[in-house]
Tab-separated table of C-alpha atoms in Angstrom:
chain	number	residue	atom	x	y	z
A	177	MET	CA	-18.459	-18.441	12.638
A	178	VAL	CA	-15.759	-15.768	12.957
A	179	LYS	CA	-15.380	-13.511	9.934
A	180	VAL	CA	-11.889	-12.116	9.408
A	181	GLY	CA	-11.179	-8.971	7.438
A	182	GLY	CA	-13.372	-5.943	6.951
A	183	LEU	CA	-11.499	-3.620	9.315
A	184	ILE	CA	-11.623	-0.537	7.103
A	185	ASN	CA	-15.254	-1.065	6.106
A	186	ARG	CA	-16.651	-2.180	9.449
A	187	SER	CA	-14.792	0.338	11.595
A	188	LEU	CA	-12.946	3.130	9.775
A	189	GLY	CA	-12.045	4.885	13.020
A	190	ARG	CA	-10.489	1.729	14.402
A	191	TYR	CA	-8.608	1.186	11.130
A	192	LEU	CA	-7.066	4.665	11.380
A	193	ALA	CA	-6.169	4.109	15.045
A	194	GLY	CA	-4.706	0.710	14.129
A	195	PHE	CA	-2.652	2.285	11.376
A	196	ARG	CA	-1.189	4.770	13.843
A	197	ALA	CA	-0.280	1.901	16.180
A	198	PHE	CA	1.268	0.052	13.239
A	199	ALA	CA	3.314	3.087	12.156
A	200	ALA	CA	4.570	3.552	15.721
A	201	ALA	CA	5.666	-0.105	15.825
A	202	PHE	CA	8.073	0.298	12.879
A	203	GLU	CA	11.694	-0.220	13.846
A	204	THR	CA	12.687	1.598	10.642
A	205	SER	CA	12.158	5.348	10.900
A	206	LYS	CA	9.406	6.895	8.819
A	207	GLU	CA	11.899	9.092	6.975
A	208	ILE	CA	14.126	6.148	6.010
A	209	TYR	CA	11.113	4.140	4.850
A	210	TYR	CA	9.714	7.011	2.771
A	211	ASN	CA	13.104	7.825	1.266
A	212	SER	CA	13.551	4.214	0.148
A	213	TYR	CA	11.075	4.978	-2.642
A	214	ASP	CA	13.543	7.380	-4.217
A	215	SER	CA	15.355	4.365	-5.675
A	216	LYS	CA	12.093	2.771	-6.867
A	217	VAL	CA	11.258	5.519	-9.347
A	218	PRO	CA	12.386	4.639	-12.895
A	219	ASP	CA	15.507	6.645	-13.716
A	220	SER	CA	14.527	7.261	-17.339
A	221	THR	CA	12.969	10.420	-18.774
A	222	LEU	CA	9.236	9.730	-18.914
A	223	CYS	CA	8.115	12.389	-21.389
A	224	GLY	CA	9.397	14.833	-23.999
A	225	SER	CA	11.464	17.909	-23.222
A	226	GLY	CA	9.469	20.906	-22.012
A	227	VAL	CA	6.385	18.795	-21.226
A	228	ASP	CA	5.087	18.138	-17.728
A	229	VAL	CA	5.418	14.514	-16.665
A	230	ARG	CA	1.954	13.269	-15.651
A	231	VAL	CA	1.613	11.298	-12.405
A	232	LEU	CA	-1.409	9.529	-10.927
A	233	GLY	CA	-1.329	8.484	-7.274
A	234	ILE	CA	-3.930	5.975	-6.063
A	235	GLY	CA	-4.593	6.146	-2.325
A	236	SER	CA	-1.828	8.644	-1.617
A	237	GLY	CA	-2.712	9.121	2.049
A	238	ALA	CA	-0.829	11.935	3.774
A	239	GLY	CA	1.633	12.253	0.888
A	240	GLY	CA	4.928	11.320	2.535
A	241	ILE	CA	5.949	8.856	-0.169
A	242	ASP	CA	4.423	10.981	-2.940
A	243	CYS	CA	6.745	13.848	-2.022
A	244	VAL	CA	9.792	11.589	-2.364
A	245	ILE	CA	8.597	10.440	-5.805
A	246	LEU	CA	7.854	13.980	-6.958
A	247	ARG	CA	11.248	15.315	-5.870
A	248	ASN	CA	12.895	12.503	-7.802
A	249	LEU	CA	10.933	13.293	-10.966
A	250	LEU	CA	11.748	17.002	-10.792
A	251	GLN	CA	15.430	16.130	-11.106
A	252	ARG	CA	14.822	15.015	-14.717
A	253	HIS	CA	11.682	16.818	-15.836
A	254	SER	CA	10.871	20.493	-16.210
A	255	GLY	CA	7.483	20.131	-14.520
A	256	VAL	CA	5.068	17.655	-12.965
A	257	TYR	CA	1.291	17.373	-13.123
A	258	ASN	CA	0.203	15.239	-10.155
A	259	ARG	CA	-3.338	13.886	-9.791
A	260	VAL	CA	-4.051	12.626	-6.267
A	261	ILE	CA	-6.809	10.071	-5.631
A	262	GLU	CA	-7.531	9.859	-1.901
A	263	PRO	CA	-10.947	9.298	-0.276
A	264	SER	CA	-10.051	10.743	3.131
A	265	LYS	CA	-10.430	14.522	3.531
A	266	ASP	CA	-8.205	14.378	6.604
A	267	MET	CA	-5.426	12.641	4.653
A	268	ILE	CA	-5.632	15.242	1.880
A	269	GLU	CA	-5.359	18.048	4.432
A	270	GLN	CA	-2.296	16.374	5.951
A	271	TYR	CA	-0.826	16.027	2.452
A	272	LYS	CA	-1.357	19.748	1.776
A	273	ALA	CA	0.180	20.656	5.137
A	274	LEU	CA	3.224	18.547	4.277
A	275	LEU	CA	3.587	20.413	0.983
A	276	GLY	CA	3.793	23.643	2.930
A	277	LYS	CA	7.015	22.312	4.433
A	278	ASN	CA	8.424	21.144	1.067
A	279	THR	CA	9.160	24.332	-0.848
A	280	GLY	CA	11.011	22.302	-3.481
A	281	LEU	CA	7.657	21.051	-4.757
A	282	SER	CA	6.108	24.456	-5.391
A	283	SER	CA	6.348	23.926	-9.168
A	284	VAL	CA	4.223	20.752	-9.092
A	285	LYS	CA	0.682	21.196	-10.421
A	286	PHE	CA	-1.684	19.322	-8.090
A	287	ASP	CA	-5.097	17.981	-9.055
A	288	TRP	CA	-6.911	16.849	-5.901
A	289	ARG	CA	-9.623	14.203	-6.180
A	290	GLN	CA	-11.320	13.216	-2.903
A	291	GLN	CA	-12.586	9.911	-4.273
A	292	THR	CA	-12.210	6.188	-3.887
A	293	ALA	CA	-10.405	4.410	-6.699
A	294	GLU	CA	-13.770	3.022	-7.859
A	295	GLU	CA	-15.361	6.475	-7.986
A	296	TYR	CA	-12.415	7.843	-9.907
A	297	PHE	CA	-12.249	5.091	-12.509
A	298	GLN	CA	-16.026	5.108	-13.041
A	299	ALA	CA	-15.649	8.672	-14.352
A	300	LYS	CA	-13.613	7.260	-17.274
A	301	ALA	CA	-11.042	10.084	-17.333
A	302	ASP	CA	-9.227	10.215	-20.666
A	303	THR	CA	-5.924	11.583	-19.314
A	304	GLN	CA	-2.925	9.333	-19.887
A	305	PHE	CA	-0.196	9.236	-17.255
A	306	ASN	CA	3.536	8.603	-17.481
A	307	LEU	CA	3.707	7.175	-13.952
A	308	ILE	CA	0.900	5.581	-11.948
A	309	HIS	CA	1.580	4.418	-8.417
A	310	ALA	CA	-0.371	2.690	-5.655
A	311	ILE	CA	1.616	2.307	-2.427
A	312	HIS	CA	-0.053	-0.151	-0.046
A	313	ALA	CA	-3.407	0.990	-1.448
A	314	LEU	CA	-4.802	-1.989	-3.360
A	315	TYR	CA	-5.779	-4.062	-0.318
A	316	TYR	CA	-9.052	-2.204	-0.063
A	317	VAL	CA	-10.282	-1.649	-3.619
A	318	GLU	CA	-13.480	-3.554	-4.371
A	319	ASP	CA	-12.079	-5.462	-7.350
A	320	ILE	CA	-8.296	-5.687	-7.547
A	321	ASN	CA	-8.289	-7.024	-11.110
A	322	ALA	CA	-10.481	-4.156	-12.295
A	323	ALA	CA	-8.293	-1.637	-10.461
A	324	LEU	CA	-5.135	-2.972	-12.120
A	325	ARG	CA	-6.818	-3.024	-15.519
A	326	ASN	CA	-7.986	0.582	-15.129
A	327	MET	CA	-4.554	1.704	-13.979
A	328	TRP	CA	-2.927	0.011	-16.965
A	329	GLU	CA	-5.420	1.558	-19.397
A	330	GLN	CA	-4.644	5.059	-18.096
A	331	LEU	CA	-0.901	4.464	-18.405
A	332	ALA	CA	0.648	6.106	-21.459
A	333	ASP	CA	2.883	4.124	-23.803
A	334	GLY	CA	6.405	4.240	-22.406
A	335	GLY	CA	5.073	4.798	-18.898
A	336	TYR	CA	5.507	2.876	-15.667
A	337	MET	CA	3.109	1.409	-13.122
A	338	LEU	CA	4.498	1.084	-9.590
A	339	VAL	CA	2.661	-0.985	-6.983
A	340	ALA	CA	3.858	-1.744	-3.439
A	341	MET	CA	2.254	-4.500	-1.348
A	342	GLU	CA	3.134	-6.747	1.573
A	343	SER	CA	5.132	-9.741	0.365
A	344	ASP	CA	3.681	-13.247	0.543
A	345	GLU	CA	7.130	-14.339	1.754
A	346	SER	CA	7.212	-12.191	4.881
A	347	ASP	CA	6.135	-13.510	8.257
A	348	TRP	CA	3.255	-11.020	8.214
A	349	GLY	CA	2.261	-12.147	4.719
A	350	LYS	CA	2.325	-15.798	5.795
A	351	LEU	CA	0.183	-14.919	8.813
A	352	GLN	CA	-2.416	-13.398	6.513
A	353	HIS	CA	-2.456	-16.504	4.325
A	354	LYS	CA	-2.893	-18.659	7.443
A	355	LEU	CA	-5.714	-16.449	8.708
A	356	TRP	CA	-7.544	-16.767	5.434
A	357	GLU	CA	-7.037	-20.506	5.205
A	358	GLU	CA	-8.462	-21.054	8.690
A	359	PHE	CA	-11.114	-18.359	8.984
A	360	GLY	CA	-11.658	-16.758	5.568
A	361	ARG	CA	-14.817	-17.084	3.516
A	362	GLY	CA	-15.301	-16.737	-0.215
A	363	ASP	CA	-12.702	-15.462	-2.677
A	364	ARG	CA	-9.514	-14.215	-1.035
A	365	LEU	CA	-8.992	-11.720	-3.885
A	366	ALA	CA	-12.312	-10.133	-2.913
A	367	SER	CA	-10.965	-9.595	0.601
A	368	PRO	CA	-8.215	-7.300	1.941
A	369	PHE	CA	-5.912	-10.355	2.262
A	370	ARG	CA	-4.155	-9.572	-1.005
A	371	MET	CA	-0.426	-9.437	-1.406
A	372	SER	CA	2.351	-8.773	-3.873
A	373	GLY	CA	2.059	-12.223	-5.444
A	374	ASP	CA	-1.449	-11.379	-6.630
A	375	ILE	CA	-0.140	-8.316	-8.482
A	376	LYS	CA	2.613	-10.352	-10.149
A	377	GLN	CA	0.148	-13.051	-11.154
A	378	TRP	CA	-2.118	-10.470	-12.823
A	379	LEU	CA	0.823	-9.024	-14.744
A	380	ASP	CA	1.958	-12.510	-15.780
A	381	THR	CA	-1.477	-13.395	-17.145
A	382	LYS	CA	-1.386	-10.217	-19.265
A	383	GLY	CA	2.128	-10.919	-20.532
A	384	ILE	CA	3.438	-7.735	-18.910
A	385	SER	CA	7.069	-7.739	-17.821
A	386	PHE	CA	8.079	-6.241	-14.484
A	387	VAL	CA	10.910	-5.914	-11.987
A	388	THR	CA	10.668	-6.177	-8.218
A	389	SER	CA	12.551	-5.059	-5.142
A	390	THR	CA	11.993	-5.670	-1.448
A	391	ASP	CA	12.459	-3.724	1.771
A	392	GLU	CA	12.385	-5.532	5.091
A	393	THR	CA	11.531	-3.998	8.419
A	394	ARG	CA	10.664	-5.286	11.865
A	395	LEU	CA	7.575	-4.436	13.868
A	396	ASN	CA	7.748	-4.128	17.627
A	397	VAL	CA	4.754	-6.274	18.593
A	398	SER	CA	5.534	-6.490	22.316
A	399	LYS	CA	2.361	-4.615	23.280
A	400	CYS	CA	0.224	-7.255	21.554
A	401	PHE	CA	1.129	-9.565	24.450
A	402	LYS	CA	0.389	-7.083	27.227
A	403	GLU	CA	-2.980	-7.719	28.826
A	404	HIS	CA	-5.473	-4.860	28.495
A	405	SER	CA	-3.139	-2.895	26.188
A	406	GLU	CA	-5.348	-0.904	23.843
A	407	THR	CA	-2.350	-0.095	21.641
A	408	GLY	CA	-1.588	-3.804	21.417
A	409	ASN	CA	-5.190	-4.599	20.519
A	410	LEU	CA	-5.233	-1.919	17.818
A	411	LEU	CA	-2.004	-3.284	16.353
A	412	LEU	CA	-3.479	-6.802	16.293
A	413	ASP	CA	-6.554	-5.437	14.508
A	414	PHE	CA	-4.340	-3.878	11.853
A	415	LEU	CA	-2.176	-6.971	11.414
A	416	THR	CA	-5.259	-9.184	11.020
A	417	LYS	CA	-7.345	-6.563	9.158
A	418	THR	CA	-10.136	-7.495	11.545
A	419	PRO	CA	-11.811	-5.198	14.111
A	420	TYR	CA	-11.751	-6.184	17.793
A	421	VAL	CA	-9.890	-9.410	17.087
A	422	ALA	CA	-9.005	-9.658	20.796
A	423	ASP	CA	-12.704	-10.414	21.406
A	424	GLU	CA	-12.493	-13.475	19.123
A	425	PRO	CA	-10.703	-16.079	21.283
A	426	GLU	CA	-10.067	-18.610	18.520
A	427	VAL	CA	-8.578	-16.106	16.078
A	428	ASN	CA	-6.743	-14.175	18.776
A	429	SER	CA	-5.113	-17.321	20.163
A	430	MET	CA	-3.949	-18.492	16.743
A	431	VAL	CA	-2.554	-15.073	15.805
A	432	LEU	CA	-0.665	-14.548	19.063
A	433	ASP	CA	0.773	-18.052	18.901
A	434	TYR	CA	1.934	-17.511	15.314
A	435	ILE	CA	3.481	-14.121	16.073
A	436	ARG	CA	5.231	-15.482	19.173
A	437	ARG	CA	6.730	-18.415	17.263
A	438	ASN	CA	7.882	-16.254	14.353
A	439	SER	CA	9.263	-13.244	16.191
A	440	SER	CA	12.735	-12.564	17.517
A	441	GLU	CA	13.495	-11.035	20.911
A	442	VAL	CA	15.953	-8.132	20.880
A	443	ASP	CA	16.563	-5.824	23.843
A	444	ASP	CA	13.331	-6.920	25.543
A	445	LYS	CA	11.360	-6.241	22.362
A	446	MET	CA	9.476	-8.804	20.311
A	447	LEU	CA	10.115	-8.084	16.617
A	448	PHE	CA	7.953	-9.398	13.788
A	449	GLN	CA	8.988	-9.321	10.123
A	450	SER	CA	7.304	-7.251	7.426
A	451	ILE	CA	8.535	-7.085	3.810
A	452	THR	CA	7.286	-4.570	1.289
A	453	GLU	CA	7.620	-5.778	-2.297
A	454	THR	CA	7.597	-3.037	-4.914
A	455	ILE	CA	6.645	-4.053	-8.444
A	456	VAL	CA	7.405	-1.803	-11.408
A	457	ALA	CA	5.906	-2.630	-14.811
A	458	PHE	CA	6.787	-0.873	-18.085
A	459	LYS	CA	4.220	-0.251	-20.820
A	460	ARG	CA	5.883	-0.696	-24.163
A	461	CYS	CA	5.275	1.827	-26.917
A	462	SER	CA	2.811	0.763	-29.600
A	463	GLU	CA	5.480	0.324	-32.265
A	464	GLU	CA	7.369	-2.062	-29.978
A	465	LYS	CA	4.411	-4.373	-29.366
């Protein structure tokens, strides 16, 4: 029986190549997408005057979105302490190279941790943070409920937790649900087929209030339909979170049929919908509870 999922664990190199194909397929420019997070950062002052605001980034990757968040925070705070949790050495090096081009962030104090989220949280750090964010990073943690619980426990009173995930309501999100229904095994929440609705459900069960916003983009998936296109195959792997999905006729046929039926054709391009849902939760101060 075909097993869907497991791309990042079964073939990290193919995951990274698939991610590059995915990023190249965005119809929205990288700069516009990154800069959209400027409006997601809470516009309140997160700590007392003269104190560094403390930020924890889970799975920060190459740092493009982090830099937007940090620049926003420096507009209202005298300093920022930024702890970066990222398992990939290559991503951390790209992040540091990006900082070399962003002189406006020279006052930020960086604390680099080349770790998975699990490795980091197992250390039981006692630092409390004013802002904790995970941007498209919680698909691959071992236990999403434990990750959210640990993030919430490290959040200081009066702080914010910001999580961005693919929306269940997007065409890509619906494809992932369909994939799991037809080919998944076990608990979906133990797989990478997690979406924004799972984050909201966890917050609801804990009685935690939150606000959401969405950003829609279109993916140029035309190459997925070109025979022998390695770029198309890599993009399909990323969209299905499954390595070498083109070699699985049953899954491949279903996925291509779904994408074809749910895409629009514009200027000879086949465009497929993706929606990022950003969820921001506020941790009330103890006296307010």
